């Protein structure tokens, strides 16, 4: 068991971060390149940057959505995301681990705050899962990936909580610890390859939308020429 | 998939229509040759419907749509013909070419990566709200195309196909897509609810574009566009220039009779500020709107600012709904006419999609920064009102008035407050619908579906259901809908939902009644 933990704390961790880093860089490079290409090809190169920036912010800070029909969902999602972003990055234990590895550290969350955020994120995740299971539309749309990712996040947070509070856990510490390390690493690895990619691409989705409507002059003719239909009537 | 029952011949629809839906390329009995006459019937607004919509016919309560078993490449709208070869292969060829030569590639790729399947969009779509059928959830529809992309155009998808040695796309999937994207009205209401920024209107447009290149597009749209681009008259309603001039004379005489002034419809005047393009069907069907516009310019003393061109006078652009290729060709006609007349700006009449397509495509296809500016007529009217050029009698329109936001001009926030400011200035009893403005519900006939008469039952029963309830709640007599498409659709919605006494009108129809002419002029 302990060798497993050693692996999970060592090589696996480095591997997971490397995959994430390479995957993220690839996606960002691709996104920037493609957006530049779309902008170059567009007949109308004027882009309402300010409007788009405002709209993007509007989605990141979901106050607008609080008027919608799925208020509990929005709140649960926001709470989960706050936990998801703060706890992994600012938990004292994590920062210590990173400092040991690469020699850089930063301020940490007080333990109580981390506990509260973790429990809140768990509650949020459960609400999201309930929506998926019981709301007609959400359930119909969901595939295995959608459930598995939620379960994976729940696992990471739950085991994380028990790592911090081993006395409340029924399972042996090493089992919990290993499960936490592995689930967290799996999340990191999956970010570039699953719908979690939204964490990387979120900032660009509005620009993508806007540029999508900037059509390419002559594009329609080229498509028809490629299909052997040049010169054909409507 | 929600289907809907076809009426043998919708009473308000094209008279005597005997087509049947096309299955497997069968042209169907009674298919008429639509090249020549009869065009007007086929276009956005059809005369029969208008004449009857406020008539005394007993309202027919819309029935709940029944589920049809899904038929192979059977669409609920009529097709002209069907690509005869291997349709799966063809679809993929087209998709590939589109990804290569247009700006959709990165869009599709990003959407395929980030789609959260959270179902936020479901509660935003008037179709899902009416049917509660999960096949109508916007994300489901969008995913029909995204999944084809994932499985056929990404590395992972290709590996998956190799490993399982299977082809994902089938004719049935094409068929489902073909049906689904014409259920969606492209109103983009849902797009604003998607936390991932997925623009379902745009994906619907893209799907329709791909399908149209293999001849899957409603016949009504294709036939009208063909006349516009390649026909003798060069417009979707097949109105020849002589008939246009006659109509303008007619309208001028009408104004003389009703208002006691001689008002000019300026034709082919060079160097004017505005070259005017209404939905061309207005010349057949919306006399009051056009008279209102001419009278507004006249009353403000600014009739020398605008002109109608006889070279091209149609604002309609169905390319926005189903084909980038057509969109570009159509908008180029508009730009060319504006240049021919040395106009400074393109002025679009009361029409949502004509305004939006001009606003989008004139810069896109007409030279970016150097392109002519595009205005909607309501912006111009408001400007005249604010400058104190218009005198409106507040005692003419005493009935309750409400305003329907055409999504094509309201969704981006372009034209939301302007018409309200105009209406409030002279309508004593103005009420808003809820929701409104950028968050309005579509009339249910968007994305060109309003021109497809064979799906009227669906349009009024399903997509127009929420709109009917909204209108009923306002208790309004006048529903102002400054859009040719919305007007036709809303009249049919009111008729099919028994909203008697509701009049669907344009904004300038009411101005026409309320304008007070200057000293010694008019009555
Ligand atoms: C970087 C900033 C991030 C932003 C702006 C963001 C935003 C969003 C949004 C808008 C949704 C849509 C659905 C919802 O509201 O729940 C979502 C869903 C989701 N996000 Fe994030 N996210 C971010 C990072 C992350 C990270 C790092 C994870 C890590 C695992 C994550 C996991 C998830 C999951 C699992 C869902 C699906 C929720 C469900 O199944 O209902 N997100 N995110
Ligand atoms: S664009 Fe409109 S009709 Fe289409 S899915 Fe979205 S809300 Fe529904
Ligand atoms: S709101 Fe957006 S991410 Fe959520 S299900 Fe709809 S399309 Fe997918
Ligand atoms: S017909 Fe009118 S309400 Fe409907 S989508 Fe078009 S502009 Fe919007």
XYZ file of C-alpha atoms in Angstrom, chain B residues 2-229:
228
model
C -41.874 15.674 -31.984
C -43.599 15.430 -35.270
C -46.816 17.051 -36.167
C -49.881 16.116 -38.022
C -50.101 17.411 -41.500
C -53.250 19.115 -42.584
C -54.543 18.095 -45.979
C -54.543 21.730 -46.941
C -54.344 24.345 -44.253
C -57.332 26.642 -44.713
C -55.137 29.691 -44.273
C -52.313 28.231 -46.278
C -51.674 27.916 -49.936
C -54.960 27.081 -51.561
C -55.361 23.709 -53.125
C -51.922 22.551 -52.230
C -51.736 18.855 -52.829
C -48.119 18.082 -52.198
C -47.238 15.311 -49.832
C -44.062 15.163 -47.854
C -41.173 13.809 -49.777
C -39.915 10.455 -48.765
C -36.815 9.010 -50.276
C -36.683 11.521 -53.055
C -40.173 10.823 -54.295
C -41.354 14.077 -55.811
C -44.882 13.354 -54.679
C -48.065 13.676 -56.620
C -49.207 17.082 -57.659
C -45.834 18.725 -57.369
C -46.105 21.917 -59.266
C -43.509 23.657 -61.225
C -42.794 26.768 -59.260
C -40.464 28.559 -61.583
C -42.887 31.099 -62.929
C -46.103 32.471 -61.530
C -47.551 31.648 -58.182
C -44.378 32.917 -56.566
C -46.062 35.338 -54.307
C -47.884 32.516 -52.601
C -44.657 30.903 -51.736
C -43.027 33.738 -49.973
C -42.812 35.054 -46.499
C -46.261 36.379 -46.251
C -49.086 34.842 -48.064
C -52.059 36.853 -49.140
C -54.657 34.255 -48.287
C -53.570 34.151 -44.698
C -53.719 37.878 -44.238
C -57.059 38.255 -45.856
C -58.535 35.595 -43.650
C -56.622 36.022 -40.469
C -58.923 38.557 -38.953
C -61.938 37.064 -40.623
C -64.933 35.455 -39.022
C -63.791 31.862 -39.368
C -64.291 29.923 -36.158
C -60.985 29.485 -34.416
C -59.608 26.001 -34.584
C -58.003 25.138 -31.265
C -54.503 23.892 -31.923
C -54.191 20.237 -31.155
C -51.291 18.864 -29.247
C -48.805 17.560 -31.763
C -48.700 13.826 -32.021
C -45.576 11.804 -32.215
C -44.763 10.488 -35.624
C -42.540 7.481 -35.990
C -39.344 8.755 -37.438
C -39.162 8.098 -41.143
C -36.010 7.809 -43.123
C -35.256 11.210 -44.585
C -38.854 12.151 -44.256
C -39.152 15.762 -43.294
C -42.292 17.492 -42.239
C -41.579 20.243 -44.736
C -41.556 19.792 -48.476
C -38.298 19.252 -50.281
C -37.732 19.935 -53.912
C -35.379 17.093 -54.552
C -32.885 15.001 -52.693
C -29.251 14.285 -53.361
C -29.393 11.001 -55.257
C -26.034 9.471 -54.300
C -24.582 8.256 -51.022
C -26.006 10.800 -48.635
C -23.830 9.940 -45.674
C -20.704 10.383 -47.726
C -22.034 13.584 -49.200
C -22.878 15.027 -45.821
C -19.359 14.413 -44.597
C -17.855 15.903 -47.756
C -19.905 19.034 -47.289
C -19.117 19.277 -43.597
C -15.417 18.896 -44.402
C -15.511 21.601 -47.060
C -17.409 23.947 -44.762
C -14.924 23.435 -41.946
C -12.107 24.187 -44.351
C -13.330 27.292 -46.102
C -15.336 29.081 -43.455
C -15.035 30.262 -39.880
C -17.066 27.466 -38.326
C -14.169 25.102 -37.629
C -12.947 26.498 -34.371
C -16.464 27.220 -33.224
C -17.584 23.645 -33.651
C -14.394 22.368 -32.088
C -14.747 24.558 -29.015
C -18.402 23.718 -28.569
C -17.664 20.040 -28.962
C -15.157 20.311 -26.122
C -16.976 22.428 -23.589
C -20.659 21.461 -23.823
C -21.648 20.862 -20.198
C -24.989 19.135 -20.756
C -26.321 21.120 -17.848
C -29.782 21.669 -19.391
C -29.868 25.345 -18.527
C -30.897 26.051 -22.067
C -33.985 23.856 -21.871
C -36.034 26.287 -19.812
C -35.178 29.101 -22.205
C -36.574 27.533 -25.349
C -40.209 28.072 -26.195
C -40.291 24.745 -27.979
C -39.170 22.697 -25.021
C -41.386 24.701 -22.711
C -44.343 23.824 -24.925
C -43.594 20.161 -25.586
C -41.445 19.052 -22.634
C -39.977 16.621 -25.118
C -36.273 16.273 -24.340
C -35.543 15.943 -28.058
C -36.387 19.623 -28.205
C -33.767 20.694 -25.681
C -31.426 23.068 -27.519
C -28.332 21.229 -26.347
C -29.691 17.964 -27.702
C -30.264 19.518 -31.111
C -26.850 21.130 -31.190
C -25.278 17.914 -30.090
C -26.673 16.108 -33.128
C -24.193 18.076 -35.215
C -21.419 18.206 -32.633
C -21.440 14.436 -32.285
C -21.006 14.057 -36.039
C -18.045 16.384 -35.730
C -16.571 14.483 -32.810
C -16.904 11.130 -34.486
C -15.803 12.045 -37.981
C -13.520 15.036 -37.726
C -11.484 14.631 -34.551
C -8.518 12.377 -33.977
C -10.268 10.604 -31.135
C -13.373 10.014 -33.193
C -11.446 8.589 -36.088
C -9.557 6.220 -33.799
C -12.848 5.169 -32.283
C -14.259 4.446 -35.723
C -11.175 2.450 -36.680
C -11.245 0.423 -33.481
C -14.931 -0.359 -33.661
C -14.825 -0.340 -37.459
C -18.135 1.446 -37.601
C -19.466 4.545 -39.297
C -21.251 6.811 -36.883
C -23.317 8.836 -39.297
C -26.374 7.233 -40.857
C -29.220 8.436 -43.027
C -31.438 8.303 -40.013
C -29.174 10.668 -38.131
C -29.149 13.044 -41.099
C -32.897 12.826 -41.156
C -33.242 13.564 -37.478
C -30.984 16.570 -37.860
C -32.918 17.761 -40.916
C -36.146 17.669 -38.989
C -34.795 19.059 -35.762
C -33.086 22.128 -37.171
C -36.334 23.257 -38.738
C -38.113 22.881 -35.439
C -35.721 25.440 -34.020
C -36.545 28.971 -35.069
C -33.002 30.192 -34.582
C -34.237 32.838 -32.196
C -31.166 32.461 -29.949
C -33.041 32.927 -26.753
C -31.402 29.814 -25.339
C -27.934 30.961 -26.278
C -28.073 33.644 -23.668
C -28.795 31.077 -20.985
C -25.926 28.782 -21.828
C -23.087 29.205 -19.359
C -20.706 27.800 -21.937
C -21.627 30.390 -24.516
C -22.977 27.913 -27.014
C -24.912 29.776 -29.674
C -27.579 27.321 -30.726
C -28.942 29.701 -33.328
C -25.590 29.651 -35.049
C -25.262 25.881 -34.839
C -28.765 25.528 -36.242
C -27.781 27.859 -39.053
C -24.650 25.820 -39.737
C -26.544 22.531 -39.750
C -29.078 23.943 -42.156
C -26.303 25.266 -44.369
C -24.645 21.869 -44.589
C -27.987 20.190 -45.280
C -28.911 22.738 -47.928
C -25.816 21.849 -49.913
C -27.323 18.398 -50.308
C -30.675 19.913 -51.219
C -32.312 19.425 -47.848
C -34.033 22.754 -47.248
C -37.690 23.735 -47.261
C -38.898 24.116 -50.799
C -40.651 27.355 -49.910
C -37.353 29.006 -49.012
C -35.393 27.585 -51.922
C -37.953 28.555 -54.540
C -38.195 32.113 -53.253
C -34.430 32.491 -53.083
C -34.046 31.133 -56.600
C -36.423 33.761 -57.937
C -34.527 36.419 -56.022
C -31.112 35.401 -57.315
